[in-house]
Coordinates of C-alpha atoms in Angstrom, one line a residue:
M213 CA 93.9 95.4 139.6
S214 CA 95.0 92.2 137.8
A215 CA 92.5 89.4 137.5
G216 CA 95.3 86.8 137.4
F217 CA 95.7 86.2 133.7
S218 CA 99.5 86.2 133.6
D219 CA 100.1 82.4 133.7
L220 CA 97.4 81.7 131.2
A221 CA 98.7 84.3 128.9
A222 CA 102.2 83.0 129.1
R223 CA 101.1 79.4 128.3
W224 CA 99.0 80.4 125.3
T225 CA 101.8 82.6 124.0
R226 CA 104.0 79.5 123.6
Y227 CA 101.4 78.0 121.2
G228 CA 103.1 77.6 117.8
V229 CA 101.5 79.9 115.2
T230 CA 102.4 78.5 111.8
W231 CA 103.8 80.7 109.0
T232 CA 105.0 80.0 105.4
P233 CA 105.2 76.2 105.1
H234 CA 107.2 74.9 102.2
V235 CA 107.8 71.3 101.0
S236 CA 110.8 70.3 99.0
K237 CA 110.1 69.1 95.4
D238 CA 111.4 65.6 96.3
G239 CA 108.8 65.5 99.0
K240 CA 111.3 64.6 101.7
W241 CA 111.4 67.8 103.8
L242 CA 108.9 70.3 105.2
A243 CA 110.1 73.7 106.4
W244 CA 108.0 76.4 108.1
S245 CA 108.2 79.2 110.8
W246 CA 106.7 79.0 114.2
S247 CA 106.1 82.1 116.4
G248 CA 105.4 81.1 120.0
P249 CA 107.9 78.4 121.0
T250 CA 110.8 80.9 120.9
E251 CA 111.0 84.6 121.5
A252 CA 110.8 85.4 117.8
A253 CA 109.4 83.4 114.9
N254 CA 112.1 80.9 113.8
V255 CA 112.4 78.3 111.1
W256 CA 111.8 74.6 111.7
V257 CA 112.3 71.5 109.5
V258 CA 111.1 68.0 109.7
P259 CA 111.5 64.9 107.4
T260 CA 108.1 64.0 105.9
D261 CA 108.6 60.3 106.5
G262 CA 108.3 60.9 110.2
S263 CA 111.8 59.5 110.9
A264 CA 112.8 62.4 113.2
P265 CA 111.1 65.1 115.3
P266 CA 111.0 68.8 114.2
R267 CA 114.3 70.6 114.4
Q268 CA 114.8 74.4 114.9
V269 CA 117.3 75.7 112.4
T270 CA 117.4 79.5 113.1
D271 CA 117.7 81.4 116.3
G272 CA 116.9 85.1 115.6
G273 CA 116.0 88.0 117.8
D274 CA 113.7 89.1 114.9
H275 CA 111.4 86.9 113.0
F276 CA 112.6 84.5 110.3
F277 CA 110.2 83.3 107.6
V278 CA 110.6 80.7 104.9
N279 CA 110.4 82.1 101.3
G280 CA 111.7 79.1 99.3
I281 CA 113.2 75.6 99.6
S282 CA 115.6 73.7 97.3
D283 CA 114.5 70.6 95.5
D284 CA 116.2 68.4 98.0
G285 CA 115.4 70.5 101.1
G286 CA 119.0 71.2 102.0
L287 CA 118.8 74.9 101.4
L288 CA 116.2 77.5 102.3
V289 CA 115.6 81.1 101.3
V290 CA 114.5 82.8 104.5
S291 CA 113.5 86.5 105.2
Q292 CA 114.0 88.7 108.2
G293 CA 112.9 92.3 108.8
K294 CA 113.9 94.5 111.7
G295 CA 111.3 94.7 114.5
G296 CA 108.6 93.2 112.3
N297 CA 108.8 96.2 109.8
E298 CA 108.3 93.8 106.8
H299 CA 111.2 95.5 105.0
D300 CA 112.8 92.1 104.6
R301 CA 116.3 90.9 103.9
L302 CA 116.8 87.6 102.2
F303 CA 119.3 84.9 103.4
L304 CA 120.4 81.5 102.1
L305 CA 120.1 79.1 104.9
D306 CA 121.9 75.7 105.0
A307 CA 119.4 73.7 107.0
A308 CA 122.0 71.1 108.0
V309 CA 124.3 73.5 109.8
G310 CA 122.2 76.6 110.3
S311 CA 124.6 79.0 108.4
L312 CA 123.1 82.1 106.9
L313 CA 124.4 83.9 103.7
P314 CA 122.9 87.3 102.9
L315 CA 121.2 87.4 99.5
S316 CA 119.9 91.0 99.6
P317 CA 121.0 94.1 101.6
E318 CA 119.6 95.1 104.9
Q319 CA 117.1 97.9 104.2
S320 CA 114.1 99.9 105.4
D321 CA 112.6 101.4 102.3
H322 CA 111.2 98.6 100.0
Y323 CA 109.5 95.2 99.9
V324 CA 111.1 91.9 98.9
F325 CA 109.1 88.8 98.0
G326 CA 109.8 85.3 96.8
G327 CA 112.9 83.1 96.9
T328 CA 112.3 80.4 94.2
F329 CA 115.1 78.1 93.5
H330 CA 115.9 77.4 89.8
P331 CA 115.8 73.7 88.9
D332 CA 119.6 73.7 88.4
G333 CA 120.0 74.8 92.1
R334 CA 122.4 77.6 91.1
S335 CA 120.0 80.6 91.2
V336 CA 117.3 82.1 93.2
L337 CA 114.4 84.3 91.9
Y338 CA 112.8 87.1 94.0
T339 CA 111.1 90.4 93.5
A340 CA 111.9 93.9 95.0
D341 CA 110.5 97.4 94.3
F342 CA 114.1 98.7 94.1
D343 CA 116.7 99.3 91.5
Y344 CA 119.8 97.9 93.3
A345 CA 122.2 99.2 90.6
A346 CA 120.9 102.7 90.8
G347 CA 120.2 102.6 94.5
K348 CA 116.7 103.9 94.3
G349 CA 113.1 102.7 94.5
T350 CA 111.0 101.7 91.5
D351 CA 107.3 102.2 90.7
G352 CA 106.7 98.4 90.8
S353 CA 108.6 95.2 91.5
W354 CA 111.5 94.0 89.5
L355 CA 112.2 90.3 89.2
Y356 CA 115.8 89.5 90.2
A357 CA 117.7 86.3 89.5
R358 CA 120.6 85.9 91.8
D359 CA 123.5 83.6 90.8
L360 CA 124.4 81.8 94.0
P361 CA 128.0 80.7 93.2
R362 CA 128.9 84.1 91.6
G363 CA 126.9 86.4 93.9
T364 CA 125.6 88.4 91.0
C365 CA 122.1 89.6 90.1
R366 CA 120.3 90.4 86.9
V367 CA 116.8 91.7 86.1
I368 CA 114.4 89.3 84.4
A369 CA 111.3 91.6 84.3
R370 CA 110.1 94.9 85.4
A371 CA 106.5 95.3 86.6
H372 CA 104.5 98.5 87.3
S373 CA 102.9 97.1 90.4
I374 CA 104.0 95.2 93.4
V375 CA 104.6 91.5 92.8
D376 CA 103.9 90.0 96.2
R377 CA 103.3 86.4 95.1
C378 CA 106.3 84.1 94.6
P379 CA 107.2 83.8 90.9
E380 CA 107.3 80.2 89.6
I381 CA 110.0 78.8 87.3
S382 CA 109.0 76.1 84.8
P383 CA 110.3 72.6 85.4
D384 CA 112.8 72.9 82.5
G385 CA 114.0 76.2 83.9
R386 CA 113.3 78.2 80.7
H387 CA 110.3 80.3 81.7
V388 CA 108.9 82.3 84.7
L389 CA 105.3 82.8 85.6
Y390 CA 104.4 85.8 87.7
H391 CA 101.5 88.1 88.5
R392 CA 100.9 91.8 88.0
G393 CA 98.2 94.2 88.8
D394 CA 99.1 97.0 86.5
L395 CA 95.6 97.7 85.1
H396 CA 93.5 98.2 88.2
P397 CA 94.0 97.7 92.0
A398 CA 91.3 94.9 92.0
G399 CA 92.8 92.9 89.1
T400 CA 95.7 90.5 88.7
Q401 CA 97.1 89.3 85.3
V402 CA 99.4 86.4 84.6
W403 CA 102.7 87.3 82.9
L404 CA 105.3 85.1 81.4
A405 CA 109.0 85.9 80.9
N406 CA 111.9 83.8 79.7
W407 CA 114.6 82.9 82.2
D408 CA 117.2 84.8 80.0
G409 CA 115.2 88.0 80.5
S410 CA 113.6 88.2 77.1
G411 CA 110.0 87.9 76.0
D412 CA 108.3 89.5 79.0
R413 CA 104.6 89.6 78.1
E414 CA 101.1 89.3 79.4
F415 CA 100.0 85.7 79.2
Y416 CA 96.5 85.6 80.5
N417 CA 94.1 88.4 81.4
A418 CA 90.6 87.6 82.9
G419 CA 89.7 91.3 82.9
A420 CA 91.2 94.5 84.3
K421 CA 89.3 94.2 87.6
L422 CA 89.4 90.4 87.8
R423 CA 92.1 88.1 89.3
A424 CA 93.8 85.2 87.6
Y425 CA 96.6 83.0 89.0
A426 CA 98.7 80.4 87.3
H427 CA 100.9 77.4 88.3
W428 CA 103.1 75.1 86.2
L429 CA 101.7 71.6 85.6
D430 CA 104.6 70.7 83.4
D431 CA 106.8 72.4 80.8
A432 CA 103.9 72.7 78.3
R433 CA 100.8 73.2 80.5
I434 CA 99.7 75.8 83.0
L435 CA 97.0 75.5 85.7
L436 CA 94.7 78.5 85.8
L437 CA 92.4 79.9 88.5
A438 CA 90.5 82.8 87.0
E439 CA 87.6 85.0 88.2
T440 CA 84.6 85.5 85.9
G441 CA 82.9 88.3 88.0
H442 CA 80.6 85.8 89.6
H443 CA 82.9 82.9 90.6
A444 CA 86.3 81.4 89.9
R445 CA 86.9 78.7 87.3
V446 CA 89.8 76.3 86.9
G447 CA 91.4 75.4 83.6
V448 CA 94.5 74.1 81.9
M449 CA 96.2 76.4 79.4
G450 CA 98.7 75.4 76.7
L451 CA 102.0 77.2 76.8
E452 CA 102.4 77.2 73.0
D453 CA 98.9 77.7 71.7
G454 CA 97.4 79.7 74.7
K455 CA 94.2 77.6 74.5
V456 CA 92.3 77.0 77.8
D457 CA 90.3 73.9 78.6
W458 CA 88.0 74.9 81.5
I459 CA 87.7 71.9 83.7
V460 CA 85.6 73.4 86.6
D461 CA 83.3 76.2 85.8
D462 CA 80.5 76.1 88.3
P463 CA 79.0 79.4 89.7
N464 CA 77.8 77.5 92.8
R465 CA 81.3 76.6 93.9
N466 CA 83.7 78.8 95.8
I467 CA 87.2 77.8 94.8
E468 CA 89.8 80.2 96.3
S469 CA 93.1 78.6 95.4
V470 CA 94.5 75.6 93.5
L471 CA 97.7 73.5 93.7
A472 CA 99.3 71.6 90.9
G473 CA 100.3 68.0 92.0
H474 CA 103.8 66.5 91.5
D475 CA 102.6 64.1 88.8
G476 CA 101.2 66.8 86.4
N477 CA 97.8 65.1 86.5
T478 CA 96.5 65.7 90.0
V479 CA 95.2 69.0 91.1
M480 CA 94.0 70.0 94.6
L481 CA 91.2 72.6 94.7
V482 CA 91.0 74.6 97.9
E483 CA 87.2 75.2 98.1
F484 CA 85.2 76.8 100.9
V485 CA 81.6 76.2 101.8
E486 CA 80.1 78.7 104.2
S487 CA 83.6 79.3 105.7
R488 CA 84.4 75.6 106.0
L489 CA 87.4 74.3 104.1
K490 CA 86.7 71.5 101.6
P491 CA 89.8 70.3 99.7
V492 CA 89.0 68.5 96.5
Q493 CA 91.5 66.3 94.7
L494 CA 90.9 66.4 90.9
D495 CA 92.2 63.9 88.4
L496 CA 92.7 65.9 85.2
A497 CA 92.6 62.9 82.9
T498 CA 89.4 61.4 84.2
R499 CA 87.9 64.6 85.8
R500 CA 87.1 62.5 88.8
E501 CA 86.9 64.4 92.1
T502 CA 87.6 63.0 95.6
V503 CA 87.5 64.7 99.0
P504 CA 90.2 63.7 101.5
R505 CA 89.0 63.5 105.1
I506 CA 90.4 63.3 108.6
A507 CA 87.8 63.1 111.2
G508 CA 87.1 66.3 113.1
K509 CA 89.8 68.3 111.2
S510 CA 90.0 70.7 108.3
I511 CA 92.7 69.8 105.8
L512 CA 94.8 72.4 104.0
P513 CA 96.9 70.8 101.3
L514 CA 100.4 72.1 100.9
Q515 CA 102.1 69.9 98.3
Q516 CA 102.0 66.5 96.7
T517 CA 105.0 64.2 97.0
P518 CA 106.4 61.9 94.3
D519 CA 104.6 58.8 95.8
G520 CA 101.2 60.5 95.5
S521 CA 100.9 61.5 99.2
W522 CA 100.0 65.0 100.3
I523 CA 101.7 67.0 103.0
V524 CA 98.9 68.9 104.7
E525 CA 98.1 71.2 107.6
T526 CA 95.2 70.1 109.7
Y527 CA 93.3 72.1 112.3
G528 CA 90.1 72.5 114.3
S529 CA 89.0 74.4 117.4
T530 CA 89.3 71.3 119.7
G531 CA 93.1 70.9 119.3
P532 CA 96.3 72.4 118.0
H533 CA 97.2 72.8 114.3
A534 CA 99.4 70.0 113.0
F535 CA 101.3 69.0 109.9
M536 CA 100.5 65.5 108.5
R537 CA 101.4 63.2 105.6
L538 CA 98.2 61.9 104.0
D539 CA 98.9 58.9 101.7
P540 CA 96.9 57.8 98.7
A541 CA 95.0 55.3 100.8
G542 CA 93.8 58.1 103.2
H543 CA 96.1 57.1 106.1
A544 CA 97.5 60.1 108.0
A545 CA 100.7 60.4 110.0
K546 CA 101.5 63.4 112.2
L547 CA 104.8 65.2 111.5
A548 CA 104.6 68.2 113.9
A549 CA 102.0 70.0 116.1
S550 CA 101.7 73.5 117.4
L551 CA 101.7 72.2 121.0
P552 CA 103.3 69.1 122.5
D553 CA 101.0 66.2 123.3
S554 CA 101.6 66.8 127.0
T555 CA 100.2 70.3 127.0
D556 CA 97.8 71.2 129.8
L557 CA 96.0 73.8 127.7
R558 CA 92.3 73.2 127.1
F559 CA 90.5 74.0 123.9
T560 CA 86.9 75.2 123.5
K561 CA 84.9 74.0 120.5
A562 CA 83.7 76.7 118.1
Q563 CA 79.9 76.8 117.5
D564 CA 78.5 77.9 114.1
F565 CA 76.4 81.0 115.0
R566 CA 74.2 82.8 112.4
W567 CA 72.2 86.0 112.4
T568 CA 70.5 88.4 110.0
S569 CA 72.1 91.8 109.4
G570 CA 70.2 95.1 109.2
D571 CA 69.5 94.8 105.4
G572 CA 68.5 91.1 105.6
V573 CA 71.8 89.5 104.7
R574 CA 72.6 86.3 106.6
I575 CA 75.9 86.4 108.4
Q576 CA 77.9 83.6 109.9
G577 CA 80.4 83.6 112.7
W578 CA 82.1 81.3 115.3
L579 CA 80.9 81.5 118.9
Y580 CA 83.1 80.3 121.9
E581 CA 81.5 80.0 125.3
P582 CA 83.4 79.6 128.5
E583 CA 82.6 77.0 131.2
G584 CA 80.5 78.5 133.9
S585 CA 79.4 82.1 134.0
S586 CA 80.8 84.5 131.4
R587 CA 82.7 87.7 132.3
G588 CA 81.2 89.3 129.2
L589 CA 81.3 89.3 125.4
I590 CA 84.4 90.1 123.3
V591 CA 83.8 90.3 119.5
W592 CA 87.1 89.5 117.9
V593 CA 87.0 90.9 114.4
H594 CA 89.4 89.3 111.8
G595 CA 91.7 91.4 109.7
G596 CA 91.8 91.8 106.0
P597 CA 88.9 92.4 105.4
T598 CA 89.7 90.0 102.5
W599 CA 90.1 87.0 104.9
H600 CA 87.8 84.8 106.9
S601 CA 87.7 83.0 110.2
E602 CA 87.3 79.2 110.5
D603 CA 86.8 76.4 113.0
W604 CA 90.4 76.4 114.1
G605 CA 92.6 76.6 117.2
H606 CA 93.2 80.3 117.3
P607 CA 95.4 81.0 120.3
V608 CA 94.1 84.5 121.1
L609 CA 90.4 83.3 120.9
Q610 CA 91.2 80.2 123.0
F611 CA 93.0 82.4 125.6
L612 CA 90.1 84.8 125.9
V613 CA 87.5 82.0 126.3
Q614 CA 89.7 80.2 128.9
A615 CA 90.0 83.5 130.7
G616 CA 86.2 83.4 131.1
F617 CA 84.9 85.5 128.2
T618 CA 82.4 84.7 125.6
V619 CA 83.9 85.3 122.2
L620 CA 82.2 85.9 118.8
D621 CA 84.4 85.7 115.7
P622 CA 82.2 87.1 112.9
N623 CA 82.6 86.6 109.1
Y624 CA 81.2 90.0 108.1
R625 CA 80.5 90.8 104.4
G626 CA 83.8 91.3 102.6
S627 CA 85.1 88.0 104.1
T628 CA 86.4 85.3 101.9
G629 CA 85.1 81.7 102.4
F630 CA 81.6 82.2 101.1
S631 CA 81.2 83.5 97.6
S632 CA 82.7 86.1 95.2
T633 CA 79.5 88.1 95.6
F634 CA 79.7 88.1 99.4
R635 CA 83.5 89.0 99.3
E636 CA 83.0 91.9 96.8
S637 CA 79.9 93.3 98.5
I638 CA 82.0 95.4 100.9
K639 CA 83.0 97.6 98.0
E640 CA 79.5 98.8 97.5
D641 CA 79.8 101.1 100.6
G642 CA 83.6 101.0 101.0
W643 CA 85.1 100.4 104.5
G644 CA 83.0 101.4 107.4
G645 CA 79.7 100.5 105.7
R646 CA 77.3 97.6 106.1
E647 CA 80.0 95.2 107.2
Q648 CA 80.1 97.1 110.5
D649 CA 76.4 96.6 110.8
D650 CA 77.0 92.9 110.4
I651 CA 79.2 93.1 113.5
R652 CA 76.7 95.2 115.4
T653 CA 73.7 92.9 114.6
G654 CA 75.8 89.9 115.7
I655 CA 76.1 91.5 119.1
E656 CA 72.4 92.2 119.3
A657 CA 71.6 88.6 118.2
L658 CA 73.7 87.3 121.1
I659 CA 71.9 89.6 123.5
A660 CA 68.6 88.4 122.2
A661 CA 69.7 84.8 122.6
G662 CA 70.7 85.4 126.2
K663 CA 74.4 84.7 125.4
A664 CA 75.5 88.3 126.1
R665 CA 74.2 91.2 128.1
R666 CA 74.4 95.0 127.8
G667 CA 77.1 96.6 129.9
R668 CA 79.5 93.8 129.2
I669 CA 80.2 94.2 125.5
G670 CA 83.7 94.5 124.0
V671 CA 85.3 94.6 120.5
A672 CA 88.9 93.8 119.6
G673 CA 90.9 92.9 116.6
L674 CA 94.1 93.3 114.6
S675 CA 94.5 95.5 111.5
Y676 CA 91.0 95.7 109.9
G677 CA 89.8 94.2 113.2
G678 CA 91.5 97.2 114.9
Y679 CA 89.8 99.6 112.6
S680 CA 86.4 97.9 113.3
S681 CA 87.2 98.2 117.1
W682 CA 87.6 102.0 116.5
V683 CA 84.3 102.0 114.6
A684 CA 82.5 100.1 117.3
I685 CA 83.6 102.4 120.2
T686 CA 82.7 105.5 118.2
R687 CA 79.7 104.6 116.1
F688 CA 78.0 102.1 118.5
A689 CA 78.8 103.9 121.7
D690 CA 75.5 103.0 123.3
L691 CA 76.1 99.3 122.7
V692 CA 79.9 98.8 123.0
D693 CA 81.4 99.3 126.5
A694 CA 85.1 98.7 125.7
A695 CA 87.4 98.3 122.7
C696 CA 90.9 97.2 122.0
P697 CA 92.1 98.3 118.5
I698 CA 95.4 96.6 117.6
C699 CA 97.4 98.2 114.8
G700 CA 94.1 99.7 113.5
M701 CA 93.3 102.5 111.1
Y702 CA 92.0 105.6 112.8
E703 CA 91.9 108.2 110.0
L704 CA 91.7 106.6 106.5
G705 CA 93.1 109.5 104.5
I706 CA 96.2 109.8 106.7
D707 CA 96.5 106.0 106.8
Y708 CA 96.4 106.0 103.0
H709 CA 99.2 108.5 102.6
N710 CA 101.4 107.3 105.6
T711 CA 101.5 103.6 104.9
E712 CA 104.9 102.6 103.6
M713 CA 103.3 99.9 101.4
P714 CA 102.5 100.8 97.8
H715 CA 100.3 97.7 97.6
G716 CA 98.6 98.9 100.8
R717 CA 97.5 102.1 99.0
A718 CA 96.4 100.0 96.0
Y719 CA 94.3 97.9 98.4
S720 CA 92.7 101.0 99.9
E721 CA 91.8 102.3 96.4
E722 CA 90.3 98.9 95.5
M723 CA 88.1 98.9 98.7
M724 CA 87.2 102.6 98.7
G725 CA 86.8 103.0 94.9
G726 CA 89.7 105.4 94.6
T727 CA 92.0 107.8 96.6
P728 CA 91.1 110.1 99.4
E729 CA 91.3 113.0 96.9
Q730 CA 88.8 111.3 94.6
F731 CA 86.4 110.3 97.3
P732 CA 86.9 112.7 100.3
E733 CA 83.4 112.2 101.7
R734 CA 83.6 108.4 101.6
Y735 CA 87.0 108.5 103.4
F736 CA 85.7 111.1 105.9
N737 CA 82.6 109.2 106.8
A738 CA 84.5 105.9 107.2
S739 CA 87.2 107.4 109.5
P740 CA 86.6 106.8 113.3
R741 CA 88.5 110.0 114.0
N742 CA 85.5 112.1 112.9
F743 CA 83.3 110.5 115.5
V744 CA 85.7 110.3 118.4
D745 CA 83.5 112.7 120.5
K746 CA 80.9 110.0 120.8
I747 CA 83.1 107.6 122.8
K748 CA 81.5 106.6 126.1
G749 CA 83.3 103.3 126.8
R750 CA 86.8 102.3 127.7
L751 CA 89.7 102.1 125.3
L752 CA 92.9 100.2 125.2
I753 CA 95.1 101.1 122.1
V754 CA 97.8 98.7 121.0
H755 CA 100.3 99.2 118.2
G756 CA 103.7 98.0 117.1
L757 CA 105.8 101.1 116.4
S758 CA 107.7 99.4 113.5
D759 CA 104.4 98.8 111.6
S760 CA 105.0 99.8 108.0
N761 CA 101.4 98.7 107.0
V762 CA 99.1 100.6 109.2
S763 CA 101.3 103.5 110.2
P764 CA 101.7 104.3 114.0
T765 CA 100.7 107.8 112.9
N766 CA 97.1 106.5 113.3
T767 CA 97.7 105.9 117.0
E768 CA 99.7 109.1 117.5
L769 CA 96.8 111.1 116.0
A770 CA 94.3 109.2 118.1
V771 CA 96.2 109.9 121.3
K772 CA 96.4 113.6 120.4
D773 CA 92.7 113.8 119.8
L774 CA 91.7 111.9 122.9
D775 CA 94.0 114.1 125.1
A776 CA 92.5 117.2 123.6
R777 CA 89.0 116.1 124.5
G778 CA 89.9 114.7 127.9
I779 CA 88.8 111.2 126.9
P780 CA 90.6 108.5 129.0
Y781 CA 92.4 105.6 127.4
R782 CA 95.2 103.2 127.9
L783 CA 98.1 102.8 125.5
L784 CA 100.3 99.8 124.9
T785 CA 103.0 100.1 122.3
F786 CA 106.0 97.9 121.3
P787 CA 109.0 99.5 119.6
D788 CA 110.2 96.0 118.3
E789 CA 106.8 94.9 116.8
G790 CA 105.3 95.7 113.4
H791 CA 101.8 94.8 112.2
G792 CA 100.8 92.6 115.1
I793 CA 102.2 91.5 118.4
Y794 CA 104.1 88.2 117.9
K795 CA 107.3 88.1 120.0
Q796 CA 106.8 85.8 122.9
G797 CA 107.4 88.3 125.8
N798 CA 105.5 91.1 124.1
R799 CA 102.6 88.8 123.2
A800 CA 102.2 87.6 126.8
R801 CA 102.2 91.1 128.1
W802 CA 99.6 92.2 125.5
L803 CA 97.3 89.2 126.2
E804 CA 97.4 89.7 129.9
R805 CA 96.8 93.5 129.7
M806 CA 93.9 93.0 127.2
A807 CA 92.2 90.4 129.4
D808 CA 92.7 92.6 132.5
F809 CA 91.3 95.6 130.6
F810 CA 88.1 93.8 129.6
A811 CA 87.6 92.2 133.0
E812 CA 87.9 95.6 134.7
A813 CA 85.6 97.2 132.1
F814 CA 82.9 94.6 132.5
A815 CA 83.1 94.6 136.3
R816 CA 81.9 98.2 136.6

């Protein structure tokens, strides 16, 4: 029996979820993708001077995402996969007229990343784990330079791992910076190649199991963010002499990314303090740091413009995400928002909630409480696990709380946003270890605080959140009454072998310490399949059948096991979705079904 969530689900489905924002080098144009306002994710553009409203420039039945933007913003490189399968095809998009020119072939067997314009505007650089001349896959990504006028491609470099970060071309167009993880799944090294395809070499290596990332400051200097094993430090490296001047090297700071400013002197540090975003503008010449602020909002910097302004994304749980222009004096002008100002949707403020896990580690999460009495608690577990939740306007969480549920969004160990030590601690046990106790003890803390009660406890989430939902309904069967795993791993050994992503297997090896063949007991103990007999609560399984990340084989196997044991469940699959449910109609159906499912489970 439906509890009447259809209209609410449809309204929250139209909320614009932001993907892949890019700013032109001249600072005049911002391009991004929104899923929500249209049936599939489409590309939008807006002038950064605020002289015109956002304009939709694609109209696809499948999602379009922005991979690159020309210096003047007139041309975009956009990507599209079939049914969300992430096997993307690249197109050159003329933003003025909306015309699309294919740059790579339609395919379903490899992964394409990037779309960087050369400074001369005549070529585009991208990566693919495919030899297009031979028509076969490769062990790692190759860097391709496509000549736009001629329509020809040539190989600049060949990696032995997947290159999933967009390569950067030096301002003079002579060199390419890119990142490889050839030595160990946990590590990333900086490589440098010449634009003519010569001189491909490792440029900076922080350690086989450590990550380093680099960005061009100018033709002669490179901005580095490199792990030390305890924290990440920021430095400037000379192109010719290879010497590094470490500017920020503080073990008490948690800097997770850096952006090089337009002027070659300004750097933006993207720092997090206990999951809260703290952008820090650094003047390299004086080493002076300033913190930009907009009252009540987190500020995620995107790019500096030639006049010293920053194009930023702002967000908070009390309102929609928005793009803004922040000038050097600190004045902010809104360019676009995820919802129109006239929306009738209400937002619930996130509360910072803390508890102690079973081994004494302090855990943080975000608590959302509905007006009036609660239908019950839903723990929404974020994906990754190398990710974290913030105080933001998450449409799924806002939908659930407006539907009358209490929602906990935990930052379990393994999450980013806190410290390197906290992020790496998940590897001590591997998946299915103490991070799951962090989630369980969060539920128990809410019960003890009188904010949740037994008999009305649910867990849901996407990807790793889907896996955690499986863990909760099997391992914590006496505590959890209902679970909704979405595109979640069910049997980790089969998931490892059946994912289509080589970088997905590498990530499993990093988290679990190796392959299923090397650590069979660890994979066995972490797999919910081996504890399915313990299920007592209700189960709604959701999966996109075009998911090339977490293979639908996981769900097929779960259904077979549940049927064999006579364990009831509900199944909701989408042939035209991949790793997540994002098309407008599908998303509305999923949200409504999920809310109905939990309301019915808690009403028993």
